[in-house]
PDB file of C-alpha atoms and ligand atoms in Angstrom:
ATOM      1  CA  UNK A   1     -36.226 -69.187 -31.455  1.00  0.00           C
ATOM      2  CA  UNK A   2     -33.694 -66.511 -30.479  1.00  0.00           C
ATOM      3  CA  UNK A   3     -32.653 -64.430 -33.505  1.00  0.00           C
ATOM      4  CA  UNK A   4     -28.964 -64.609 -34.426  1.00  0.00           C
ATOM      5  CA  UNK A   5     -26.816 -61.533 -35.029  1.00  0.00           C
ATOM      6  CA  UNK A   6     -27.058 -62.225 -38.781  1.00  0.00           C
ATOM      7  CA  UNK A   7     -30.879 -62.410 -38.574  1.00  0.00           C
ATOM      8  CA  UNK A   8     -31.049 -59.113 -36.723  1.00  0.00           C
ATOM      9  CA  UNK A   9     -28.681 -57.245 -39.060  1.00  0.00           C
ATOM     10  CA  UNK A  10     -30.622 -58.547 -42.083  1.00  0.00           C
ATOM     11  CA  UNK A  11     -33.623 -56.449 -41.007  1.00  0.00           C
ATOM     12  CA  UNK A  12     -31.749 -53.152 -40.942  1.00  0.00           C
ATOM     13  CA  UNK A  13     -28.806 -51.519 -42.687  1.00  0.00           C
ATOM     14  CA  UNK A  14     -28.022 -50.007 -46.066  1.00  0.00           C
ATOM     15  CA  UNK A  15     -28.268 -53.363 -47.875  1.00  0.00           C
ATOM     16  CA  UNK A  16     -30.706 -55.051 -45.491  1.00  0.00           C
ATOM     17  CA  UNK A  17     -31.866 -58.421 -46.736  1.00  0.00           C
ATOM     18  CA  UNK A  18     -29.905 -58.202 -50.008  1.00  0.00           C
ATOM     19  CA  UNK A  19     -28.074 -61.320 -51.189  1.00  0.00           C
ATOM     20  CA  UNK A  20     -24.401 -60.694 -51.959  1.00  0.00           C
ATOM     21  CA  UNK A  21     -21.920 -63.022 -53.674  1.00  0.00           C
ATOM     22  CA  UNK A  22     -18.246 -62.076 -53.271  1.00  0.00           C
ATOM     23  CA  UNK A  23     -15.370 -63.951 -54.899  1.00  0.00           C
ATOM     24  CA  UNK A  24     -11.872 -64.146 -53.430  1.00  0.00           C
ATOM     25  CA  UNK A  25     -13.305 -63.195 -50.047  1.00  0.00           C
ATOM     26  CA  UNK A  26     -10.930 -65.227 -47.858  1.00  0.00           C
ATOM     27  CA  UNK A  27      -8.446 -62.355 -47.686  1.00  0.00           C
ATOM     28  CA  UNK A  28      -7.815 -58.656 -48.170  1.00  0.00           C
ATOM     29  CA  UNK A  29     -10.411 -56.588 -49.992  1.00  0.00           C
ATOM     30  CA  UNK A  30     -12.936 -59.399 -50.481  1.00  0.00           C
ATOM     31  CA  UNK A  31     -12.865 -60.171 -46.774  1.00  0.00           C
ATOM     32  CA  UNK A  32     -13.404 -56.489 -45.920  1.00  0.00           C
ATOM     33  CA  UNK A  33     -16.289 -56.331 -48.424  1.00  0.00           C
ATOM     34  CA  UNK A  34     -17.938 -59.398 -46.882  1.00  0.00           C
ATOM     35  CA  UNK A  35     -17.702 -58.011 -43.351  1.00  0.00           C
ATOM     36  CA  UNK A  36     -18.925 -54.532 -44.396  1.00  0.00           C
ATOM     37  CA  UNK A  37     -21.891 -55.789 -46.439  1.00  0.00           C
ATOM     38  CA  UNK A  38     -22.903 -58.247 -43.702  1.00  0.00           C
ATOM     39  CA  UNK A  39     -22.645 -55.479 -41.136  1.00  0.00           C
ATOM     40  CA  UNK A  40     -25.147 -53.474 -43.197  1.00  0.00           C
ATOM     41  CA  UNK A  41     -27.635 -56.340 -43.367  1.00  0.00           C
ATOM     42  CA  UNK A  42     -26.667 -58.323 -46.477  1.00  0.00           C
ATOM     43  CA  UNK A  43     -26.787 -62.102 -46.561  1.00  0.00           C
ATOM     44  CA  UNK A  44     -23.328 -62.982 -47.829  1.00  0.00           C
ATOM     45  CA  UNK A  45     -22.074 -65.935 -49.842  1.00  0.00           C
ATOM     46  CA  UNK A  46     -18.324 -65.882 -50.286  1.00  0.00           C
ATOM     47  CA  UNK A  47     -16.074 -67.982 -52.467  1.00  0.00           C
ATOM     48  CA  UNK A  48     -12.340 -68.593 -52.677  1.00  0.00           C
ATOM     49  CA  UNK A  49      -9.731 -71.255 -53.459  1.00  0.00           C
ATOM     50  CA  UNK A  50      -8.473 -70.902 -49.869  1.00  0.00           C
ATOM     51  CA  UNK A  51     -10.977 -73.034 -47.973  1.00  0.00           C
ATOM     52  CA  UNK A  52      -9.901 -72.588 -44.353  1.00  0.00           C
ATOM     53  CA  UNK A  53      -9.501 -68.810 -44.503  1.00  0.00           C
ATOM     54  CA  UNK A  54     -12.758 -68.540 -46.441  1.00  0.00           C
ATOM     55  CA  UNK A  55     -14.641 -70.527 -43.799  1.00  0.00           C
ATOM     56  CA  UNK A  56     -13.180 -68.291 -41.094  1.00  0.00           C
ATOM     57  CA  UNK A  57     -14.476 -65.164 -42.862  1.00  0.00           C
ATOM     58  CA  UNK A  58     -17.891 -66.787 -43.360  1.00  0.00           C
ATOM     59  CA  UNK A  59     -18.038 -67.555 -39.632  1.00  0.00           C
ATOM     60  CA  UNK A  60     -17.058 -63.968 -38.818  1.00  0.00           C
ATOM     61  CA  UNK A  61     -19.830 -62.440 -40.946  1.00  0.00           C
ATOM     62  CA  UNK A  62     -22.559 -65.047 -40.513  1.00  0.00           C
ATOM     63  CA  UNK A  63     -22.262 -65.944 -44.189  1.00  0.00           C
ATOM     64  CA  UNK A  64     -21.784 -69.076 -46.260  1.00  0.00           C
ATOM     65  CA  UNK A  65     -18.503 -70.202 -47.818  1.00  0.00           C
ATOM     66  CA  UNK A  66     -18.345 -72.025 -51.148  1.00  0.00           C
ATOM     67  CA  UNK A  67     -15.055 -73.412 -52.463  1.00  0.00           C
ATOM     68  CA  UNK A  68     -14.595 -72.051 -55.997  1.00  0.00           C
ATOM     69  CA  UNK A  69     -11.911 -71.398 -58.576  1.00  0.00           C
ATOM     70  CA  UNK A  70     -13.390 -68.454 -60.493  1.00  0.00           C
ATOM     71  CA  UNK A  71     -11.367 -69.376 -63.595  1.00  0.00           C
ATOM     72  CA  UNK A  72     -13.255 -72.688 -63.839  1.00  0.00           C
ATOM     73  CA  UNK A  73     -16.298 -71.979 -66.002  1.00  0.00           C
ATOM     74  CA  UNK A  74     -18.068 -75.122 -64.772  1.00  0.00           C
ATOM     75  CA  UNK A  75     -18.372 -73.706 -61.236  1.00  0.00           C
ATOM     76  CA  UNK A  76     -20.421 -70.651 -62.114  1.00  0.00           C
ATOM     77  CA  UNK A  77     -23.893 -71.797 -63.160  1.00  0.00           C
ATOM     78  CA  UNK A  78     -24.216 -74.299 -60.248  1.00  0.00           C
ATOM     79  CA  UNK A  79     -23.025 -71.582 -57.833  1.00  0.00           C
ATOM     80  CA  UNK A  80     -25.591 -69.032 -59.020  1.00  0.00           C
ATOM     81  CA  UNK A  81     -28.322 -71.705 -58.994  1.00  0.00           C
ATOM     82  CA  UNK A  82     -27.391 -72.594 -55.429  1.00  0.00           C
ATOM     83  CA  UNK A  83     -27.548 -68.945 -54.315  1.00  0.00           C
ATOM     84  CA  UNK A  84     -30.951 -68.417 -55.951  1.00  0.00           C
ATOM     85  CA  UNK A  85     -32.349 -71.677 -54.494  1.00  0.00           C
ATOM     86  CA  UNK A  86     -30.992 -71.053 -50.995  1.00  0.00           C
ATOM     87  CA  UNK A  87     -31.611 -67.306 -50.684  1.00  0.00           C
ATOM     88  CA  UNK A  88     -34.412 -66.588 -53.163  1.00  0.00           C
ATOM     89  CA  UNK A  89     -32.366 -64.442 -55.553  1.00  0.00           C
ATOM     90  CA  UNK A  90     -29.127 -62.572 -56.150  1.00  0.00           C
ATOM     91  CA  UNK A  91     -28.747 -58.806 -55.708  1.00  0.00           C
ATOM     92  CA  UNK A  92     -25.020 -58.072 -55.462  1.00  0.00           C
ATOM     93  CA  UNK A  93     -21.984 -59.657 -57.160  1.00  0.00           C
ATOM     94  CA  UNK A  94     -18.443 -58.543 -56.326  1.00  0.00           C
ATOM     95  CA  UNK A  95     -15.974 -60.034 -58.834  1.00  0.00           C
ATOM     96  CA  UNK A  96     -12.956 -59.607 -56.590  1.00  0.00           C
ATOM     97  CA  UNK A  97     -10.730 -62.726 -56.775  1.00  0.00           C
ATOM     98  CA  UNK A  98      -7.272 -61.962 -58.052  1.00  0.00           C
ATOM     99  CA  UNK A  99      -3.572 -62.731 -58.247  1.00  0.00           C
ATOM    100  CA  UNK A 100      -0.694 -60.356 -59.028  1.00  0.00           C
ATOM    101  CA  UNK A 101       2.498 -62.021 -60.193  1.00  0.00           C
ATOM    102  CA  UNK A 102       5.438 -59.729 -60.881  1.00  0.00           C
ATOM    103  CA  UNK A 103       6.649 -59.869 -64.484  1.00  0.00           C
ATOM    104  CA  UNK A 104       7.156 -57.487 -67.400  1.00  0.00           C
ATOM    105  CA  UNK A 105       6.652 -57.822 -71.160  1.00  0.00           C
ATOM    106  CA  UNK A 106       9.981 -59.615 -71.587  1.00  0.00           C
ATOM    107  CA  UNK A 107       9.698 -61.989 -68.609  1.00  0.00           C
ATOM    108  CA  UNK A 108       6.033 -63.004 -68.731  1.00  0.00           C
ATOM    109  CA  UNK A 109       5.605 -66.624 -69.810  1.00  0.00           C
ATOM    110  CA  UNK A 110       2.670 -67.789 -71.901  1.00  0.00           C
ATOM    111  CA  UNK A 111       1.445 -69.969 -69.020  1.00  0.00           C
ATOM    112  CA  UNK A 112       1.550 -67.027 -66.613  1.00  0.00           C
ATOM    113  CA  UNK A 113      -0.311 -64.811 -69.085  1.00  0.00           C
ATOM    114  CA  UNK A 114      -3.073 -67.414 -69.394  1.00  0.00           C
ATOM    115  CA  UNK A 115      -3.219 -68.028 -65.620  1.00  0.00           C
ATOM    116  CA  UNK A 116      -3.633 -64.324 -64.766  1.00  0.00           C
ATOM    117  CA  UNK A 117      -6.136 -63.759 -67.570  1.00  0.00           C
ATOM    118  CA  UNK A 118      -8.008 -66.869 -66.408  1.00  0.00           C
ATOM    119  CA  UNK A 119      -8.490 -65.634 -62.851  1.00  0.00           C
ATOM    120  CA  UNK A 120      -9.145 -61.950 -63.564  1.00  0.00           C
ATOM    121  CA  UNK A 121     -10.674 -61.664 -66.991  1.00  0.00           C
ATOM    122  CA  UNK A 122     -12.277 -65.078 -67.524  1.00  0.00           C
ATOM    123  CA  UNK A 123     -13.471 -65.179 -63.911  1.00  0.00           C
ATOM    124  CA  UNK A 124     -15.112 -61.758 -64.163  1.00  0.00           C
ATOM    125  CA  UNK A 125     -16.678 -62.593 -67.533  1.00  0.00           C
ATOM    126  CA  UNK A 126     -18.024 -65.949 -66.300  1.00  0.00           C
ATOM    127  CA  UNK A 127     -19.380 -64.318 -63.146  1.00  0.00           C
ATOM    128  CA  UNK A 128     -21.182 -61.480 -64.926  1.00  0.00           C
ATOM    129  CA  UNK A 129     -22.622 -63.778 -67.594  1.00  0.00           C
ATOM    130  CA  UNK A 130     -23.979 -66.244 -65.053  1.00  0.00           C
ATOM    131  CA  UNK A 131     -25.281 -63.640 -62.598  1.00  0.00           C
ATOM    132  CA  UNK A 132     -27.139 -61.179 -64.837  1.00  0.00           C
ATOM    133  CA  UNK A 133     -30.172 -63.394 -65.592  1.00  0.00           C
ATOM    134  CA  UNK A 134     -30.524 -64.242 -61.878  1.00  0.00           C
ATOM    135  CA  UNK A 135     -30.229 -60.574 -60.915  1.00  0.00           C
ATOM    136  CA  UNK A 136     -32.725 -59.533 -63.579  1.00  0.00           C
ATOM    137  CA  UNK A 137     -35.163 -62.124 -62.196  1.00  0.00           C
ATOM    138  CA  UNK A 138     -34.595 -60.668 -58.713  1.00  0.00           C
ATOM    139  CA  UNK A 139     -35.732 -57.234 -59.950  1.00  0.00           C
ATOM    140  CA  UNK A 140     -32.249 -55.885 -60.616  1.00  0.00           C
ATOM    141  CA  UNK A 141     -28.898 -55.792 -58.904  1.00  0.00           C
ATOM    142  CA  UNK A 142     -25.407 -54.377 -58.677  1.00  0.00           C
ATOM    143  CA  UNK A 143     -22.240 -55.908 -60.107  1.00  0.00           C
ATOM    144  CA  UNK A 144     -18.943 -54.532 -58.830  1.00  0.00           C
ATOM    145  CA  UNK A 145     -15.896 -55.579 -60.833  1.00  0.00           C
ATOM    146  CA  UNK A 146     -12.463 -55.165 -59.322  1.00  0.00           C
ATOM    147  CA  UNK A 147     -10.305 -53.361 -61.848  1.00  0.00           C
ATOM    148  CA  UNK A 148      -7.242 -51.433 -60.627  1.00  0.00           C
ATOM    149  CA  UNK A 149      -5.258 -48.271 -61.040  1.00  0.00           C
ATOM    150  CA  UNK A 150      -3.091 -50.595 -63.168  1.00  0.00           C
ATOM    151  CA  UNK A 151      -5.748 -50.136 -65.866  1.00  0.00           C
ATOM    152  CA  UNK A 152      -4.936 -46.402 -66.069  1.00  0.00           C
ATOM    153  CA  UNK A 153      -1.191 -46.064 -65.523  1.00  0.00           C
ATOM    154  CA  UNK A 154       1.874 -47.971 -66.724  1.00  0.00           C
ATOM    155  CA  UNK A 155       3.201 -50.569 -64.267  1.00  0.00           C
ATOM    156  CA  UNK A 156       6.108 -52.275 -65.994  1.00  0.00           C
ATOM    157  CA  UNK A 157       6.238 -55.254 -63.630  1.00  0.00           C
ATOM    158  CA  UNK A 158       2.494 -55.961 -63.770  1.00  0.00           C
ATOM    159  CA  UNK A 159       2.140 -56.632 -67.489  1.00  0.00           C
ATOM    160  CA  UNK A 160      -0.566 -59.286 -67.513  1.00  0.00           C
ATOM    161  CA  UNK A 161      -2.316 -57.896 -64.447  1.00  0.00           C
ATOM    162  CA  UNK A 162      -2.563 -54.447 -66.083  1.00  0.00           C
ATOM    163  CA  UNK A 163      -3.870 -55.915 -69.327  1.00  0.00           C
ATOM    164  CA  UNK A 164      -6.532 -57.899 -67.469  1.00  0.00           C
ATOM    165  CA  UNK A 165      -7.600 -54.934 -65.335  1.00  0.00           C
ATOM    166  CA  UNK A 166      -7.896 -52.697 -68.413  1.00  0.00           C
ATOM    167  CA  UNK A 167     -10.022 -55.316 -70.130  1.00  0.00           C
ATOM    168  CA  UNK A 168     -12.227 -55.651 -67.033  1.00  0.00           C
ATOM    169  CA  UNK A 169     -12.896 -51.887 -67.145  1.00  0.00           C
ATOM    170  CA  UNK A 170     -13.810 -52.060 -70.842  1.00  0.00           C
ATOM    171  CA  UNK A 171     -15.992 -55.131 -70.284  1.00  0.00           C
ATOM    172  CA  UNK A 172     -17.730 -53.357 -67.406  1.00  0.00           C
ATOM    173  CA  UNK A 173     -18.774 -50.482 -69.696  1.00  0.00           C
ATOM    174  CA  UNK A 174     -20.133 -52.923 -72.268  1.00  0.00           C
ATOM    175  CA  UNK A 175     -22.100 -54.828 -69.615  1.00  0.00           C
ATOM    176  CA  UNK A 176     -23.480 -51.605 -68.127  1.00  0.00           C
ATOM    177  CA  UNK A 177     -24.789 -50.447 -71.509  1.00  0.00           C
ATOM    178  CA  UNK A 178     -26.229 -53.887 -72.256  1.00  0.00           C
ATOM    179  CA  UNK A 179     -28.129 -53.924 -68.965  1.00  0.00           C
ATOM    180  CA  UNK A 180     -29.316 -50.341 -69.489  1.00  0.00           C
ATOM    181  CA  UNK A 181     -30.645 -51.301 -72.929  1.00  0.00           C
ATOM    182  CA  UNK A 182     -32.285 -54.422 -71.488  1.00  0.00           C
ATOM    183  CA  UNK A 183     -33.922 -52.252 -68.779  1.00  0.00           C
ATOM    184  CA  UNK A 184     -33.261 -55.097 -66.333  1.00  0.00           C
ATOM    185  CA  UNK A 185     -32.213 -52.761 -63.480  1.00  0.00           C
ATOM    186  CA  UNK A 186     -28.807 -54.421 -63.228  1.00  0.00           C
ATOM    187  CA  UNK A 187     -25.933 -51.959 -62.845  1.00  0.00           C
ATOM    188  CA  UNK A 188     -22.271 -52.765 -63.442  1.00  0.00           C
ATOM    189  CA  UNK A 189     -19.378 -50.634 -62.201  1.00  0.00           C
ATOM    190  CA  UNK A 190     -15.625 -51.053 -61.813  1.00  0.00           C
ATOM    191  CA  UNK A 191     -13.409 -50.043 -58.918  1.00  0.00           C
ATOM    192  CA  UNK A 192      -9.842 -48.950 -59.515  1.00  0.00           C
ATOM    193  CA  UNK A 193      -7.982 -48.922 -56.207  1.00  0.00           C
ATOM    194  CA  UNK A 194      -4.382 -47.809 -55.901  1.00  0.00           C
ATOM    195  CA  UNK A 195      -2.260 -49.614 -53.317  1.00  0.00           C
ATOM    196  CA  UNK A 196      -4.332 -50.930 -50.421  1.00  0.00           C
ATOM    197  CA  UNK A 197      -2.880 -52.811 -47.461  1.00  0.00           C
ATOM    198  CA  UNK A 198      -3.625 -56.485 -48.179  1.00  0.00           C
ATOM    199  CA  UNK A 199      -1.460 -59.600 -48.457  1.00  0.00           C
ATOM    200  CA  UNK A 200      -1.229 -58.980 -52.237  1.00  0.00           C
ATOM    201  CA  UNK A 201       0.307 -55.538 -51.718  1.00  0.00           C
ATOM    202  CA  UNK A 202       2.457 -56.646 -48.778  1.00  0.00           C
ATOM    203  CA  UNK A 203       4.047 -59.198 -51.128  1.00  0.00           C
ATOM    204  CA  UNK A 204       4.555 -56.570 -53.859  1.00  0.00           C
ATOM    205  CA  UNK A 205       6.121 -54.088 -51.407  1.00  0.00           C
ATOM    206  CA  UNK A 206       8.487 -56.780 -50.157  1.00  0.00           C
ATOM    207  CA  UNK A 207       9.501 -57.703 -53.720  1.00  0.00           C
ATOM    208  CA  UNK A 208      10.189 -54.081 -54.666  1.00  0.00           C
ATOM    209  CA  UNK A 209      11.674 -52.708 -51.404  1.00  0.00           C
ATOM    210  CA  UNK A 210      12.825 -55.816 -49.555  1.00  0.00           C
ATOM    211  CA  UNK A 211      10.771 -54.622 -46.570  1.00  0.00           C
ATOM    212  CA  UNK A 212       8.088 -56.637 -44.805  1.00  0.00           C
ATOM    213  CA  UNK A 213       5.350 -54.106 -44.001  1.00  0.00           C
ATOM    214  CA  UNK A 214       4.008 -56.087 -41.066  1.00  0.00           C
ATOM    215  CA  UNK A 215       7.466 -56.420 -39.461  1.00  0.00           C
ATOM    216  CA  UNK A 216       8.050 -52.658 -39.335  1.00  0.00           C
ATOM    217  CA  UNK A 217       8.299 -51.127 -35.828  1.00  0.00           C
ATOM    218  CA  UNK A 218       5.066 -49.196 -36.551  1.00  0.00           C
ATOM    219  CA  UNK A 219       3.251 -50.872 -39.482  1.00  0.00           C
ATOM    220  CA  UNK A 220       0.466 -48.271 -39.417  1.00  0.00           C
ATOM    221  CA  UNK A 221       2.897 -45.354 -39.718  1.00  0.00           C
ATOM    222  CA  UNK A 222       4.737 -47.229 -42.470  1.00  0.00           C
ATOM    223  CA  UNK A 223       1.461 -47.761 -44.370  1.00  0.00           C
ATOM    224  CA  UNK A 224       0.585 -44.079 -44.179  1.00  0.00           C
ATOM    225  CA  UNK A 225       4.095 -42.983 -45.176  1.00  0.00           C
ATOM    226  CA  UNK A 226       3.906 -45.266 -48.224  1.00  0.00           C
ATOM    227  CA  UNK A 227       0.539 -43.739 -49.239  1.00  0.00           C
ATOM    228  CA  UNK A 228      -1.161 -47.131 -48.945  1.00  0.00           C
ATOM    229  CA  UNK A 229      -4.892 -47.266 -48.167  1.00  0.00           C
ATOM    230  CA  UNK A 230      -6.881 -49.626 -45.949  1.00  0.00           C
ATOM    231  CA  UNK A 231      -9.318 -52.351 -47.128  1.00  0.00           C
ATOM    232  CA  UNK A 232     -12.214 -50.457 -45.527  1.00  0.00           C
ATOM    233  CA  UNK A 233     -11.558 -47.589 -47.993  1.00  0.00           C
ATOM    234  CA  UNK A 234     -12.585 -49.955 -50.784  1.00  0.00           C
ATOM    235  CA  UNK A 235     -15.274 -51.785 -48.793  1.00  0.00           C
ATOM    236  CA  UNK A 236     -17.095 -48.501 -48.143  1.00  0.00           C
ATOM    237  CA  UNK A 237     -17.303 -47.872 -51.909  1.00  0.00           C
ATOM    238  CA  UNK A 238     -18.445 -51.455 -52.497  1.00  0.00           C
ATOM    239  CA  UNK A 239     -21.216 -50.878 -49.953  1.00  0.00           C
ATOM    240  CA  UNK A 240     -22.260 -47.633 -51.660  1.00  0.00           C
ATOM    241  CA  UNK A 241     -22.346 -49.267 -55.104  1.00  0.00           C
ATOM    242  CA  UNK A 242     -24.198 -52.276 -53.713  1.00  0.00           C
ATOM    243  CA  UNK A 243     -26.879 -50.082 -52.147  1.00  0.00           C
ATOM    244  CA  UNK A 244     -29.657 -48.052 -53.763  1.00  0.00           C
ATOM    245  CA  UNK A 245     -27.754 -44.883 -52.824  1.00  0.00           C
ATOM    246  CA  UNK A 246     -25.845 -45.393 -56.115  1.00  0.00           C
ATOM    247  CA  UNK A 247     -28.925 -46.208 -58.246  1.00  0.00           C
ATOM    248  CA  UNK A 248     -27.966 -43.713 -61.000  1.00  0.00           C
ATOM    249  CA  UNK A 249     -24.341 -44.924 -61.260  1.00  0.00           C
ATOM    250  CA  UNK A 250     -23.753 -47.439 -64.040  1.00  0.00           C
ATOM    251  CA  UNK A 251     -20.690 -48.109 -66.207  1.00  0.00           C
ATOM    252  CA  UNK A 252     -18.408 -46.030 -63.986  1.00  0.00           C
ATOM    253  CA  UNK A 253     -14.738 -46.566 -63.171  1.00  0.00           C
ATOM    254  CA  UNK A 254     -14.110 -45.263 -59.679  1.00  0.00           C
ATOM    255  CA  UNK A 255     -10.528 -44.565 -58.626  1.00  0.00           C
ATOM    256  CA  UNK A 256      -9.735 -45.076 -54.931  1.00  0.00           C
ATOM    257  CA  UNK A 257      -6.158 -43.882 -54.453  1.00  0.00           C
ATOM    258  CA  UNK A 258      -6.154 -40.599 -52.520  1.00  0.00           C
ATOM    259  CA  UNK A 259      -5.000 -38.753 -55.638  1.00  0.00           C
ATOM    260  CA  UNK A 260      -1.896 -40.883 -56.094  1.00  0.00           C
ATOM    261  CA  UNK A 261      -2.405 -41.381 -59.834  1.00  0.00           C
ATOM    262  CA  UNK A 262      -3.127 -37.720 -60.646  1.00  0.00           C
ATOM    263  CA  UNK A 263      -0.342 -36.066 -58.686  1.00  0.00           C
ATOM    264  CA  UNK A 264       2.133 -34.402 -61.032  1.00  0.00           C
ATOM    265  CA  UNK A 265       5.682 -34.255 -59.751  1.00  0.00           C
ATOM    266  CA  UNK A 266       8.548 -32.481 -61.491  1.00  0.00           C
ATOM    267  CA  UNK A 267      11.583 -34.728 -61.644  1.00  0.00           C
ATOM    268  CA  UNK A 268      14.828 -33.183 -60.424  1.00  0.00           C
ATOM    269  CA  UNK A 269      16.898 -35.387 -62.738  1.00  0.00           C
TER     270      UNK A 269
HETATM  271  N1  NAD B   1      -4.732 -54.525 -52.710  1.00  0.00           N
HETATM  272  C1  NAD B   1      -4.638 -53.619 -53.666  1.00  0.00           C
HETATM  273  O1  NAD B   1      -3.891 -52.629 -53.547  1.00  0.00           O
HETATM  274  C2  NAD B   1      -5.453 -53.746 -54.919  1.00  0.00           C
HETATM  275  C3  NAD B   1      -5.472 -52.646 -55.795  1.00  0.00           C
HETATM  276  C4  NAD B   1      -6.233 -52.728 -56.963  1.00  0.00           C
HETATM  277  C5  NAD B   1      -6.962 -53.873 -57.232  1.00  0.00           C
HETATM  278  N2  NAD B   1      -6.917 -54.928 -56.374  1.00  0.00           N
HETATM  279  C6  NAD B   1      -7.707 -56.112 -56.719  1.00  0.00           C
HETATM  280  O2  NAD B   1      -8.552 -56.419 -55.630  1.00  0.00           O
HETATM  281  C7  NAD B   1      -8.796 -57.830 -55.611  1.00  0.00           C
HETATM  282  C8  NAD B   1      -8.457 -58.375 -54.234  1.00  0.00           C
HETATM  283  O3  NAD B   1      -7.066 -58.211 -54.008  1.00  0.00           O
HETATM  284  P1  NAD B   1      -6.408 -58.249 -52.551  1.00  0.00           P
HETATM  285  O4  NAD B   1      -5.448 -57.147 -52.501  1.00  0.00           O
HETATM  286  O5  NAD B   1      -7.464 -58.357 -51.527  1.00  0.00           O
HETATM  287  O6  NAD B   1      -5.552 -59.599 -52.655  1.00  0.00           O
HETATM  288  P2  NAD B   1      -5.453 -60.860 -51.658  1.00  0.00           P
HETATM  289  O7  NAD B   1      -4.339 -61.661 -52.212  1.00  0.00           O
HETATM  290  O8  NAD B   1      -5.413 -60.428 -50.249  1.00  0.00           O
HETATM  291  O9  NAD B   1      -6.843 -61.603 -51.889  1.00  0.00           O
HETATM  292  C9  NAD B   1      -7.146 -62.214 -53.109  1.00  0.00           C
HETATM  293  C10 NAD B   1      -8.040 -63.423 -52.832  1.00  0.00           C
HETATM  294  O10 NAD B   1      -8.396 -64.013 -54.084  1.00  0.00           O
HETATM  295  C11 NAD B   1      -8.317 -65.428 -53.937  1.00  0.00           C
HETATM  296  N3  NAD B   1      -8.131 -66.066 -55.215  1.00  0.00           N
HETATM  297  C12 NAD B   1      -7.012 -66.081 -55.983  1.00  0.00           C
HETATM  298  N4  NAD B   1      -7.235 -66.814 -57.080  1.00  0.00           N
HETATM  299  C13 NAD B   1      -8.512 -67.264 -57.006  1.00  0.00           C
HETATM  300  C14 NAD B   1      -9.320 -68.058 -57.864  1.00  0.00           C
HETATM  301  N5  NAD B   1      -8.840 -68.571 -59.008  1.00  0.00           N
HETATM  302  N6  NAD B   1     -10.606 -68.303 -57.494  1.00  0.00           N
HETATM  303  C15 NAD B   1     -11.080 -67.818 -56.329  1.00  0.00           C
HETATM  304  N7  NAD B   1     -10.362 -67.076 -55.471  1.00  0.00           N
HETATM  305  C16 NAD B   1      -9.089 -66.801 -55.828  1.00  0.00           C
HETATM  306  C17 NAD B   1      -7.129 -65.628 -53.011  1.00  0.00           C
HETATM  307  O11 NAD B   1      -7.132 -66.909 -52.405  1.00  0.00           O
HETATM  308  C18 NAD B   1      -7.323 -64.497 -51.993  1.00  0.00           C
HETATM  309  O12 NAD B   1      -8.147 -64.902 -50.920  1.00  0.00           O
HETATM  310  C19 NAD B   1      -7.940 -58.414 -56.728  1.00  0.00           C
HETATM  311  O13 NAD B   1      -8.717 -58.543 -57.905  1.00  0.00           O
HETATM  312  C20 NAD B   1      -6.884 -57.358 -56.942  1.00  0.00           C
HETATM  313  O14 NAD B   1      -6.323 -57.404 -58.222  1.00  0.00           O
HETATM  314  C21 NAD B   1      -6.174 -54.885 -55.224  1.00  0.00           C
END
């Protein structure tokens, strides 16, 4: 039988043969992660609530798509069992799915608070809890939780989002120490990107500035002028954390924002 491109890449690369599960991978950062990990030899299972776009990404990276709402606790154990049965184990989990409604402390409704917490915080908790035993049985693994720069700075119009991302960073530290104490060779780290060019950020830019990034005469120049990164900037860090190159990194929060959050500017007003 002629080997497929996925078969061939699984024998080489920085995560060759590893089994990766990525949530919210139909779009943006999750999509870039899926393509990057597959390109470096991982066998990728990706989930999302957006079925058609998710299937398209799976086709593009030779992976498998599973329809999943990460906030639904009942989806997680069957999903992990399926991955272990079909692929022989689980090595990499990227808890990436997310939503970013715009609302501040005075305009956030109780339903919106619970919806955002459900996707980000519950989804990440359910994913880590279900995956760790499977990873431990596979001889260890790497969990990458998507936090945000919103966990470190004050974004008035991202109240619930910021709260969830801060809690994900704190939960990541607790999980990392637990796994270290268990000596199960599972590592857990959090990424904190600044603004990266994805549909989520395009929507936020349009809300704040009234400008559609993709309709600009030169979208690439506009992106650079706005200080917005590219999905590959995050996917490269996901690849590093997923690989053994990062074997001594556990419980870290890694900022990916080209210095945006540490620049000090003196106001003229
Ligand atoms: N883009 C950025 O600048 C940025 C910065 C920091 C953190 N993040 C985080 O990175 C992650 C990905 O964001 P993105 O920018 O790629 O956004 P995106 O909107 O392009 O992609 C998010 C994906 O998550 C999926 N999703 C939403 N709710 C889901 C659910 N309940 N179950 C499963 N899938 C669900 C969506 O369908 C979509 O495919 C999010 O957690 C986001 O908060 C993004």
